[in-house]
């Protein structure tokens, strides 16, 4: 019976989280690492907690109530949590359990001082550290006091912060149990925290030591600023020594108290450099054992270090696996594709299989290794120039890495045949028929795919899709495709550069490209205005749509007056654009055709905010503005020296940009059209696996790679544990913010604009669509929750093509991610919306409803009083 409720730390390993909780399992593992000193102690297991809680059925009732409380109802969470804590603390500990604990204390000395520490089954996990969410009590003396504090630890499972943290991480309160670690107290001269990776930059080669006098509680509680040592490759490379006026010390009778530090000692370092280096060496040993960076609590006693806790650092962005020990520099794919959310494994593997360049995976995101292109002088300048035109922050981050001359080796040349070996695309005539031909070839390829995939099932489907991916890349890799895209972009850059040089006008191409023909994404936004036109005359249809909550509403529409016309309009829209959705590069995301209710709020906004015929009027207004701008620019140029030549060249470039710039959005449309065909075929295969009893849920295949899905279809066997691990990992990845640039050392680089030409307090970004607009900021993270009025300014993380329907109803745009030629910028220019992109943390720094002024010409945002 004793062994069931009390386990010595030396008898515990990290496989026993369910029995001793995260902290207990880590301490047990730490105590087994050679050279690591862990204060002796034991663990009161989760069996003890379960037994005590089971004595009082009231706890189960209260937990059931807590599980039903709305996550935003903090008052209810606070009240229920307090009730559960009171109930648990009042439960009497059974005699045999109390005796087992007292016997364990007797082995170390009943009157010795102990630390009594919570150890929940949902803390110190690889995907959620839960640091500080439950309680710890220091310097507890005597069996009676220890038993009382064990009850308090059990109760601390239901503090408000612990309950909210679990809700945020998707963990059911009823599945979490509490063990309690009881350890001999150590009375340190100094204590603190060691991060085996730099917690700010993510650099795995730099360890950070925070140190203060006395117990570590002074640091954790924020009572004092710690001394900070940065250690790299066995050497202190930076140190900050703080004035430490207070410390926490243990009292002889039990408990702790704050004490003042002798003024002569306040500015002395809590550790010597040699001690900091020795501590980091111990930390590296612990990190090697657990296989990932650690957050370690330590105490210094008589020049020896005791480790009192180690947990994984869950906030660091993972590093792509390279398979070698060389330095690597990675650029985020998501920042180029305007989709920085985490992707599920099937989405990641499908994008990699259909991408034109090799990609590396980390943290649920994709990265391209640009090390060789940076290392070769022949390709470095071109890469930096291309990156800078797309996103200046990426260029700055890459230049920051290059400034550390030892990180990227210099190579004489890039390997032959590599991406950098290709020169610029050959010139192309300004001929609309070229664009028409590309679109026709893409449409024919998608139609052939749709026809051929119909008869494919089982392993044959996967073999067919692997061939289809090669056709996918062939269409995308058509040299004319790149020539047309580059021709449109280069004509835009030429116009902006030359017209600023000749006329002193910034971003003139923004107006010259208004309502450019053939942009499938801007047409998609205007087409939803036409859908609103079909619905607006029918009040009963509008009323019905206002109450829509599920995706079966299209069948119900036909029963209403005007409903058939409304349904036909929505169906026609879905036929053309139903393959699109937010985050569309992840094939696992639900498409509009699969979830048409997503579009209903946007349709209703259009019904409310626009009048009949708005789409045609808007397009025509834009076309006329562009035409007037062209006439104005050409007439002003002709008055200049050599004006006829300048006007002639400009006229040719305007024709060129209007011929080619609309196609910029088409390749993505083609990719996503093919993706929807792939998805429909794979979904049907997953459904067959559900019917065969292989899968519990067809969406479980989203957590497999394409090859693993293929293997399951062949073997009719699924590793359910693998699927659960992937779900847990995906949930943790969603909380991470991917960096624009990442090194193999783990350093995450955001880049900076380095500008001094903006007003104090303004938010700096990249100017991508000219003009200045003032209005109400609508901070929207989910398109389904959009509620816009005329004149609103959309503020969001990123916009991919699925956001385009919102663009017709807004006055300006601010995003955290983006570049000159990414989706949001292109469509903002098409619609004539002032826009600033690449504004770091815009959705946090701008509050929903604030008035802001967007300077789309100069690239900054002002928050107005």
mmCIF file with all atom_site columns, N, CA and C in Angstrom, residues 246-306:
data_model
loop_
_atom_site.group_PDB
_atom_site.id
_atom_site.type_symbol
_atom_site.label_atom_id
_atom_site.label_alt_id
_atom_site.label_comp_id
_atom_site.label_asym_id
_atom_site.label_entity_id
_atom_site.label_seq_id
_atom_site.pdbx_PDB_ins_code
_atom_site.Cartn_x
_atom_site.Cartn_y
_atom_site.Cartn_z
_atom_site.occupancy
_atom_site.B_iso_or_equiv
_atom_site.pdbx_formal_charge
_atom_site.auth_seq_id
_atom_site.auth_comp_id
_atom_site.auth_asym_id
_atom_site.auth_atom_id
_atom_site.pdbx_PDB_model_num
ATOM 1   N N  . UNK A 1 246 ? 17.060 43.292 -2.029  1.00 0.00 ? 246 UNK A N  1
ATOM 2   C CA . UNK A 1 246 ? 16.280 42.364 -1.190  1.00 0.00 ? 246 UNK A CA 1
ATOM 3   C C  . UNK A 1 246 ? 16.620 40.926 -1.549  1.00 0.00 ? 246 UNK A C  1
ATOM 4   N N  . UNK A 1 247 ? 16.331 40.031 -0.623  1.00 0.00 ? 247 UNK A N  1
ATOM 5   C CA . UNK A 1 247 ? 16.467 38.595 -0.861  1.00 0.00 ? 247 UNK A CA 1
ATOM 6   C C  . UNK A 1 247 ? 15.405 37.882 -0.037  1.00 0.00 ? 247 UNK A C  1
ATOM 7   N N  . UNK A 1 248 ? 15.120 36.631 -0.363  1.00 0.00 ? 248 UNK A N  1
ATOM 8   C CA . UNK A 1 248 ? 14.204 35.798 0.418   1.00 0.00 ? 248 UNK A CA 1
ATOM 9   C C  . UNK A 1 248 ? 15.018 34.736 1.130   1.00 0.00 ? 248 UNK A C  1
ATOM 10  N N  . UNK A 1 249 ? 14.866 34.655 2.453   1.00 0.00 ? 249 UNK A N  1
ATOM 11  C CA . UNK A 1 249 ? 15.602 33.673 3.254   1.00 0.00 ? 249 UNK A CA 1
ATOM 12  C C  . UNK A 1 249 ? 14.630 32.811 4.036   1.00 0.00 ? 249 UNK A C  1
ATOM 13  N N  . UNK A 1 250 ? 15.071 31.619 4.403   1.00 0.00 ? 250 UNK A N  1
ATOM 14  C CA . UNK A 1 250 ? 14.255 30.714 5.213   1.00 0.00 ? 250 UNK A CA 1
ATOM 15  C C  . UNK A 1 250 ? 14.315 31.118 6.679   1.00 0.00 ? 250 UNK A C  1
ATOM 16  N N  . UNK A 1 251 ? 13.180 30.947 7.402   1.00 0.00 ? 251 UNK A N  1
ATOM 17  C CA . UNK A 1 251 ? 13.139 31.212 8.843   1.00 0.00 ? 251 UNK A CA 1
ATOM 18  C C  . UNK A 1 251 ? 13.384 29.913 9.599   1.00 0.00 ? 251 UNK A C  1
ATOM 19  N N  . UNK A 1 252 ? 14.061 29.969 10.737  1.00 0.00 ? 252 UNK A N  1
ATOM 20  C CA . UNK A 1 252 ? 14.343 28.732 11.504  1.00 0.00 ? 252 UNK A CA 1
ATOM 21  C C  . UNK A 1 252 ? 13.069 27.971 11.885  1.00 0.00 ? 252 UNK A C  1
ATOM 22  N N  . UNK A 1 253 ? 11.973 28.694 12.132  1.00 0.00 ? 253 UNK A N  1
ATOM 23  C CA . UNK A 1 253 ? 10.741 28.030 12.572  1.00 0.00 ? 253 UNK A CA 1
ATOM 24  C C  . UNK A 1 253 ? 9.870  27.562 11.414  1.00 0.00 ? 253 UNK A C  1
ATOM 25  N N  . UNK A 1 254 ? 10.317 27.821 10.182  1.00 0.00 ? 254 UNK A N  1
ATOM 26  C CA . UNK A 1 254 ? 9.531  27.461 9.006   1.00 0.00 ? 254 UNK A CA 1
ATOM 27  C C  . UNK A 1 254 ? 9.059  28.702 8.265   1.00 0.00 ? 254 UNK A C  1
ATOM 28  N N  . UNK A 1 255 ? 8.815  28.532 6.967   1.00 0.00 ? 255 UNK A N  1
ATOM 29  C CA . UNK A 1 255 ? 8.391  29.662 6.146   1.00 0.00 ? 255 UNK A CA 1
ATOM 30  C C  . UNK A 1 255 ? 9.581  30.493 5.687   1.00 0.00 ? 255 UNK A C  1
ATOM 31  N N  . UNK A 1 256 ? 9.269  31.601 5.013   1.00 0.00 ? 256 UNK A N  1
ATOM 32  C CA . UNK A 1 256 ? 10.319 32.459 4.461   1.00 0.00 ? 256 UNK A CA 1
ATOM 33  C C  . UNK A 1 256 ? 9.993  33.914 4.755   1.00 0.00 ? 256 UNK A C  1
ATOM 34  N N  . UNK A 1 257 ? 11.012 34.768 4.616   1.00 0.00 ? 257 UNK A N  1
ATOM 35  C CA . UNK A 1 257 ? 10.761 36.197 4.741   1.00 0.00 ? 257 UNK A CA 1
ATOM 36  C C  . UNK A 1 257 ? 11.730 36.993 3.870   1.00 0.00 ? 257 UNK A C  1
ATOM 37  N N  . UNK A 1 258 ? 11.289 38.187 3.494   1.00 0.00 ? 258 UNK A N  1
ATOM 38  C CA . UNK A 1 258 ? 12.171 39.095 2.753   1.00 0.00 ? 258 UNK A CA 1
ATOM 39  C C  . UNK A 1 258 ? 13.144 39.730 3.732   1.00 0.00 ? 258 UNK A C  1
ATOM 40  N N  . UNK A 1 259 ? 14.382 39.876 3.291   1.00 0.00 ? 259 UNK A N  1
ATOM 41  C CA . UNK A 1 259 ? 15.384 40.558 4.108   1.00 0.00 ? 259 UNK A CA 1
ATOM 42  C C  . UNK A 1 259 ? 16.137 41.546 3.224   1.00 0.00 ? 259 UNK A C  1
ATOM 43  N N  . UNK A 1 260 ? 16.648 42.613 3.866   1.00 0.00 ? 260 UNK A N  1
ATOM 44  C CA . UNK A 1 260 ? 17.470 43.563 3.137   1.00 0.00 ? 260 UNK A CA 1
ATOM 45  C C  . UNK A 1 260 ? 18.891 43.037 3.000   1.00 0.00 ? 260 UNK A C  1
ATOM 46  N N  . UNK A 1 261 ? 19.563 43.427 1.937   1.00 0.00 ? 261 UNK A N  1
ATOM 47  C CA . UNK A 1 261 ? 20.946 43.011 1.707   1.00 0.00 ? 261 UNK A CA 1
ATOM 48  C C  . UNK A 1 261 ? 21.865 44.170 2.082   1.00 0.00 ? 261 UNK A C  1
ATOM 49  N N  . UNK A 1 262 ? 22.938 43.833 2.760   1.00 0.00 ? 262 UNK A N  1
ATOM 50  C CA . UNK A 1 262 ? 23.957 44.814 3.143   1.00 0.00 ? 262 UNK A CA 1
ATOM 51  C C  . UNK A 1 262 ? 24.321 45.675 1.928   1.00 0.00 ? 262 UNK A C  1
ATOM 52  N N  . UNK A 1 263 ? 24.233 47.011 2.040   1.00 0.00 ? 263 UNK A N  1
ATOM 53  C CA . UNK A 1 263 ? 24.526 47.886 0.888   1.00 0.00 ? 263 UNK A CA 1
ATOM 54  C C  . UNK A 1 263 ? 25.853 47.581 0.211   1.00 0.00 ? 263 UNK A C  1
ATOM 55  N N  . UNK A 1 264 ? 26.839 47.129 0.968   1.00 0.00 ? 264 UNK A N  1
ATOM 56  C CA . UNK A 1 264 ? 28.147 46.837 0.360   1.00 0.00 ? 264 UNK A CA 1
ATOM 57  C C  . UNK A 1 264 ? 28.105 45.611 -0.549  1.00 0.00 ? 264 UNK A C  1
ATOM 58  N N  . UNK A 1 265 ? 27.096 44.734 -0.324  1.00 0.00 ? 265 UNK A N  1
ATOM 59  C CA . UNK A 1 265 ? 26.998 43.496 -1.127  1.00 0.00 ? 265 UNK A CA 1
ATOM 60  C C  . UNK A 1 265 ? 26.042 43.638 -2.312  1.00 0.00 ? 265 UNK A C  1
ATOM 61  N N  . UNK A 1 266 ? 25.200 44.689 -2.294  1.00 0.00 ? 266 UNK A N  1
ATOM 62  C CA . UNK A 1 266 ? 24.090 44.778 -3.248  1.00 0.00 ? 266 UNK A CA 1
ATOM 63  C C  . UNK A 1 266 ? 24.549 44.700 -4.701  1.00 0.00 ? 266 UNK A C  1
ATOM 64  N N  . UNK A 1 267 ? 25.684 45.296 -5.006  1.00 0.00 ? 267 UNK A N  1
ATOM 65  C CA . UNK A 1 267 ? 26.135 45.321 -6.396  1.00 0.00 ? 267 UNK A CA 1
ATOM 66  C C  . UNK A 1 267 ? 27.247 44.323 -6.673  1.00 0.00 ? 267 UNK A C  1
ATOM 67  N N  . UNK A 1 268 ? 27.476 43.428 -5.722  1.00 0.00 ? 268 UNK A N  1
ATOM 68  C CA . UNK A 1 268 ? 28.404 42.330 -5.984  1.00 0.00 ? 268 UNK A CA 1
ATOM 69  C C  . UNK A 1 268 ? 27.679 41.266 -6.811  1.00 0.00 ? 268 UNK A C  1
ATOM 70  N N  . UNK A 1 269 ? 28.369 40.592 -7.729  1.00 0.00 ? 269 UNK A N  1
ATOM 71  C CA . UNK A 1 269 ? 27.698 39.533 -8.502  1.00 0.00 ? 269 UNK A CA 1
ATOM 72  C C  . UNK A 1 269 ? 27.333 38.344 -7.622  1.00 0.00 ? 269 UNK A C  1
ATOM 73  N N  . UNK A 1 270 ? 26.169 37.762 -7.886  1.00 0.00 ? 270 UNK A N  1
ATOM 74  C CA . UNK A 1 270 ? 25.732 36.594 -7.119  1.00 0.00 ? 270 UNK A CA 1
ATOM 75  C C  . UNK A 1 270 ? 26.547 35.353 -7.483  1.00 0.00 ? 270 UNK A C  1
ATOM 76  N N  . UNK A 1 271 ? 27.145 35.346 -8.685  1.00 0.00 ? 271 UNK A N  1
ATOM 77  C CA . UNK A 1 271 ? 28.010 34.245 -9.130  1.00 0.00 ? 271 UNK A CA 1
ATOM 78  C C  . UNK A 1 271 ? 29.299 34.826 -9.705  1.00 0.00 ? 271 UNK A C  1
ATOM 79  N N  . UNK A 1 272 ? 30.361 34.075 -9.638  1.00 0.00 ? 272 UNK A N  1
ATOM 80  C CA . UNK A 1 272 ? 31.559 34.430 -10.398 1.00 0.00 ? 272 UNK A CA 1
ATOM 81  C C  . UNK A 1 272 ? 31.390 33.938 -11.830 1.00 0.00 ? 272 UNK A C  1
ATOM 82  N N  . UNK A 1 273 ? 32.194 34.470 -12.755 1.00 0.00 ? 273 UNK A N  1
ATOM 83  C CA . UNK A 1 273 ? 32.139 33.988 -14.137 1.00 0.00 ? 273 UNK A CA 1
ATOM 84  C C  . UNK A 1 273 ? 32.396 32.492 -14.196 1.00 0.00 ? 273 UNK A C  1
ATOM 85  N N  . UNK A 1 274 ? 33.364 32.029 -13.397 1.00 0.00 ? 274 UNK A N  1
ATOM 86  C CA . UNK A 1 274 ? 33.714 30.601 -13.407 1.00 0.00 ? 274 UNK A CA 1
ATOM 87  C C  . UNK A 1 274 ? 32.529 29.754 -12.958 1.00 0.00 ? 274 UNK A C  1
ATOM 88  N N  . UNK A 1 275 ? 31.789 30.240 -11.949 1.00 0.00 ? 275 UNK A N  1
ATOM 89  C CA . UNK A 1 275 ? 30.612 29.492 -11.483 1.00 0.00 ? 275 UNK A CA 1
ATOM 90  C C  . UNK A 1 275 ? 29.519 29.480 -12.552 1.00 0.00 ? 275 UNK A C  1
ATOM 91  N N  . UNK A 1 276 ? 29.317 30.600 -13.230 1.00 0.00 ? 276 UNK A N  1
ATOM 92  C CA . UNK A 1 276 ? 28.305 30.659 -14.293 1.00 0.00 ? 276 UNK A CA 1
ATOM 93  C C  . UNK A 1 276 ? 28.634 29.662 -15.400 1.00 0.00 ? 276 UNK A C  1
ATOM 94  N N  . UNK A 1 277 ? 29.923 29.597 -15.785 1.00 0.00 ? 277 UNK A N  1
ATOM 95  C CA . UNK A 1 277 ? 30.343 28.652 -16.830 1.00 0.00 ? 277 UNK A CA 1
ATOM 96  C C  . UNK A 1 277 ? 30.130 27.215 -16.360 1.00 0.00 ? 277 UNK A C  1
ATOM 97  N N  . UNK A 1 278 ? 30.471 26.939 -15.088 1.00 0.00 ? 278 UNK A N  1
ATOM 98  C CA . UNK A 1 278 ? 30.313 25.569 -14.556 1.00 0.00 ? 278 UNK A CA 1
ATOM 99  C C  . UNK A 1 278 ? 28.832 25.199 -14.519 1.00 0.00 ? 278 UNK A C  1
ATOM 100 N N  . UNK A 1 279 ? 27.961 26.136 -14.127 1.00 0.00 ? 279 UNK A N  1
ATOM 101 C CA . UNK A 1 279 ? 26.519 25.884 -14.100 1.00 0.00 ? 279 UNK A CA 1
ATOM 102 C C  . UNK A 1 279 ? 26.002 25.561 -15.499 1.00 0.00 ? 279 UNK A C  1
ATOM 103 N N  . UNK A 1 280 ? 26.465 26.312 -16.494 1.00 0.00 ? 280 UNK A N  1
ATOM 104 C CA . UNK A 1 280 ? 26.015 26.061 -17.875 1.00 0.00 ? 280 UNK A CA 1
ATOM 105 C C  . UNK A 1 280 ? 26.472 24.682 -18.341 1.00 0.00 ? 280 UNK A C  1
ATOM 106 N N  . UNK A 1 281 ? 27.655 24.247 -17.926 1.00 0.00 ? 281 UNK A N  1
ATOM 107 C CA . UNK A 1 281 ? 28.112 22.899 -18.284 1.00 0.00 ? 281 UNK A CA 1
ATOM 108 C C  . UNK A 1 281 ? 27.153 21.844 -17.730 1.00 0.00 ? 281 UNK A C  1
ATOM 109 N N  . UNK A 1 282 ? 26.694 22.039 -16.486 1.00 0.00 ? 282 UNK A N  1
ATOM 110 C CA . UNK A 1 282 ? 25.696 21.120 -15.916 1.00 0.00 ? 282 UNK A CA 1
ATOM 111 C C  . UNK A 1 282 ? 24.399 21.190 -16.735 1.00 0.00 ? 282 UNK A C  1
ATOM 112 N N  . UNK A 1 283 ? 24.027 22.425 -17.115 1.00 0.00 ? 283 UNK A N  1
ATOM 113 C CA . UNK A 1 283 ? 22.810 22.597 -17.909 1.00 0.00 ? 283 UNK A CA 1
ATOM 114 C C  . UNK A 1 283 ? 22.885 21.885 -19.240 1.00 0.00 ? 283 UNK A C  1
ATOM 115 N N  . UNK A 1 284 ? 24.042 21.932 -19.885 1.00 0.00 ? 284 UNK A N  1
ATOM 116 C CA . UNK A 1 284 ? 24.203 21.234 -21.172 1.00 0.00 ? 284 UNK A CA 1
ATOM 117 C C  . UNK A 1 284 ? 24.051 19.719 -20.986 1.00 0.00 ? 284 UNK A C  1
ATOM 118 N N  . UNK A 1 285 ? 24.519 19.211 -19.854 1.00 0.00 ? 285 UNK A N  1
ATOM 119 C CA . UNK A 1 285 ? 24.379 17.771 -19.579 1.00 0.00 ? 285 UNK A CA 1
ATOM 120 C C  . UNK A 1 285 ? 22.895 17.419 -19.422 1.00 0.00 ? 285 UNK A C  1
ATOM 121 N N  . UNK A 1 286 ? 22.155 18.285 -18.732 1.00 0.00 ? 286 UNK A N  1
ATOM 122 C CA . UNK A 1 286 ? 20.715 18.053 -18.540 1.00 0.00 ? 286 UNK A CA 1
ATOM 123 C C  . UNK A 1 286 ? 19.983 18.168 -19.879 1.00 0.00 ? 286 UNK A C  1
ATOM 124 N N  . UNK A 1 287 ? 20.344 19.180 -20.667 1.00 0.00 ? 287 UNK A N  1
ATOM 125 C CA . UNK A 1 287 ? 19.731 19.379 -21.982 1.00 0.00 ? 287 UNK A CA 1
ATOM 126 C C  . UNK A 1 287 ? 19.954 18.158 -22.873 1.00 0.00 ? 287 UNK A C  1
ATOM 127 N N  . UNK A 1 288 ? 21.176 17.620 -22.841 1.00 0.00 ? 288 UNK A N  1
ATOM 128 C CA . UNK A 1 288 ? 21.491 16.443 -23.662 1.00 0.00 ? 288 UNK A CA 1
ATOM 129 C C  . UNK A 1 288 ? 20.630 15.254 -23.237 1.00 0.00 ? 288 UNK A C  1
ATOM 130 N N  . UNK A 1 289 ? 20.395 15.127 -21.939 1.00 0.00 ? 289 UNK A N  1
ATOM 131 C CA . UNK A 1 289 ? 19.593 13.995 -21.453 1.00 0.00 ? 289 UNK A CA 1
ATOM 132 C C  . UNK A 1 289 ? 18.148 14.095 -21.950 1.00 0.00 ? 289 UNK A C  1
ATOM 133 N N  . UNK A 1 290 ? 17.556 15.313 -21.867 1.00 0.00 ? 290 UNK A N  1
ATOM 134 C CA . UNK A 1 290 ? 16.152 15.476 -22.239 1.00 0.00 ? 290 UNK A CA 1
ATOM 135 C C  . UNK A 1 290 ? 15.964 15.734 -23.735 1.00 0.00 ? 290 UNK A C  1
ATOM 136 N N  . UNK A 1 291 ? 17.056 16.077 -24.436 1.00 0.00 ? 291 UNK A N  1
ATOM 137 C CA . UNK A 1 291 ? 16.991 16.205 -25.889 1.00 0.00 ? 291 UNK A CA 1
ATOM 138 C C  . UNK A 1 291 ? 16.382 17.490 -26.397 1.00 0.00 ? 291 UNK A C  1
ATOM 139 N N  . UNK A 1 292 ? 16.290 18.524 -25.553 1.00 0.00 ? 292 UNK A N  1
ATOM 140 C CA . UNK A 1 292 ? 15.758 19.812 -25.994 1.00 0.00 ? 292 UNK A CA 1
ATOM 141 C C  . UNK A 1 292 ? 16.138 20.880 -24.976 1.00 0.00 ? 292 UNK A C  1
ATOM 142 N N  . UNK A 1 293 ? 16.119 22.169 -25.349 1.00 0.00 ? 293 UNK A N  1
ATOM 143 C CA . UNK A 1 293 ? 16.495 23.237 -24.417 1.00 0.00 ? 293 UNK A CA 1
ATOM 144 C C  . UNK A 1 293 ? 15.661 23.187 -23.136 1.00 0.00 ? 293 UNK A C  1
ATOM 145 N N  . UNK A 1 294 ? 16.322 23.549 -22.019 1.00 0.00 ? 294 UNK A N  1
ATOM 146 C CA . UNK A 1 294 ? 15.684 23.445 -20.712 1.00 0.00 ? 294 UNK A CA 1
ATOM 147 C C  . UNK A 1 294 ? 15.687 24.775 -19.957 1.00 0.00 ? 294 UNK A C  1
ATOM 148 N N  . UNK A 1 295 ? 14.670 24.916 -19.120 1.00 0.00 ? 295 UNK A N  1
ATOM 149 C CA . UNK A 1 295 ? 14.521 26.025 -18.169 1.00 0.00 ? 295 UNK A CA 1
ATOM 150 C C  . UNK A 1 295 ? 14.785 25.379 -16.802 1.00 0.00 ? 295 UNK A C  1
ATOM 151 N N  . UNK A 1 296 ? 15.916 25.716 -16.183 1.00 0.00 ? 296 UNK A N  1
ATOM 152 C CA . UNK A 1 296 ? 16.421 24.981 -15.019 1.00 0.00 ? 296 UNK A CA 1
ATOM 153 C C  . UNK A 1 296 ? 16.475 25.892 -13.793 1.00 0.00 ? 296 UNK A C  1
ATOM 154 N N  . UNK A 1 297 ? 15.903 25.435 -12.676 1.00 0.00 ? 297 UNK A N  1
ATOM 155 C CA . UNK A 1 297 ? 16.025 26.159 -11.413 1.00 0.00 ? 297 UNK A CA 1
ATOM 156 C C  . UNK A 1 297 ? 17.196 25.562 -10.634 1.00 0.00 ? 297 UNK A C  1
ATOM 157 N N  . UNK A 1 298 ? 18.074 26.427 -10.103 1.00 0.00 ? 298 UNK A N  1
ATOM 158 C CA . UNK A 1 298 ? 19.288 25.953 -9.444  1.00 0.00 ? 298 UNK A CA 1
ATOM 159 C C  . UNK A 1 298 ? 19.519 26.703 -8.129  1.00 0.00 ? 298 UNK A C  1
ATOM 160 N N  . UNK A 1 299 ? 20.269 26.085 -7.262  1.00 0.00 ? 299 UNK A N  1
ATOM 161 C CA . UNK A 1 299 ? 20.694 26.704 -6.006  1.00 0.00 ? 299 UNK A CA 1
ATOM 162 C C  . UNK A 1 299 ? 22.196 26.486 -5.834  1.00 0.00 ? 299 UNK A C  1
ATOM 163 N N  . UNK A 1 300 ? 22.888 27.475 -5.320  1.00 0.00 ? 300 UNK A N  1
ATOM 164 C CA . UNK A 1 300 ? 24.328 27.363 -5.029  1.00 0.00 ? 300 UNK A CA 1
ATOM 165 C C  . UNK A 1 300 ? 24.506 27.240 -3.523  1.00 0.00 ? 300 UNK A C  1
ATOM 166 N N  . UNK A 1 301 ? 25.068 26.108 -3.083  1.00 0.00 ? 301 UNK A N  1
ATOM 167 C CA . UNK A 1 301 ? 25.300 25.859 -1.661  1.00 0.00 ? 301 UNK A CA 1
ATOM 168 C C  . UNK A 1 301 ? 26.771 25.473 -1.483  1.00 0.00 ? 301 UNK A C  1
ATOM 169 N N  . UNK A 1 302 ? 27.516 26.328 -0.767  1.00 0.00 ? 302 UNK A N  1
ATOM 170 C CA . UNK A 1 302 ? 28.934 26.039 -0.494  1.00 0.00 ? 302 UNK A CA 1
ATOM 171 C C  . UNK A 1 302 ? 29.686 25.676 -1.777  1.00 0.00 ? 302 UNK A C  1
ATOM 172 N N  . UNK A 1 303 ? 29.502 26.470 -2.819  1.00 0.00 ? 303 UNK A N  1
ATOM 173 C CA . UNK A 1 303 ? 30.191 26.314 -4.104  1.00 0.00 ? 303 UNK A CA 1
ATOM 174 C C  . UNK A 1 303 ? 29.779 25.059 -4.885  1.00 0.00 ? 303 UNK A C  1
ATOM 175 N N  . UNK A 1 304 ? 28.679 24.413 -4.451  1.00 0.00 ? 304 UNK A N  1
ATOM 176 C CA . UNK A 1 304 ? 28.154 23.282 -5.216  1.00 0.00 ? 304 UNK A CA 1
ATOM 177 C C  . UNK A 1 304 ? 26.750 23.600 -5.694  1.00 0.00 ? 304 UNK A C  1
ATOM 178 N N  . UNK A 1 305 ? 26.429 23.194 -6.916  1.00 0.00 ? 305 UNK A N  1
ATOM 179 C CA . UNK A 1 305 ? 25.107 23.487 -7.479  1.00 0.00 ? 305 UNK A CA 1
ATOM 180 C C  . UNK A 1 305 ? 24.137 22.335 -7.242  1.00 0.00 ? 305 UNK A C  1
ATOM 181 N N  . UNK A 1 306 ? 22.942 22.682 -6.753  1.00 0.00 ? 306 UNK A N  1
ATOM 182 C CA . UNK A 1 306 ? 21.835 21.731 -6.637  1.00 0.00 ? 306 UNK A CA 1
ATOM 183 C C  . UNK A 1 306 ? 20.787 22.123 -7.671  1.00 0.00 ? 306 UNK A C  1
#
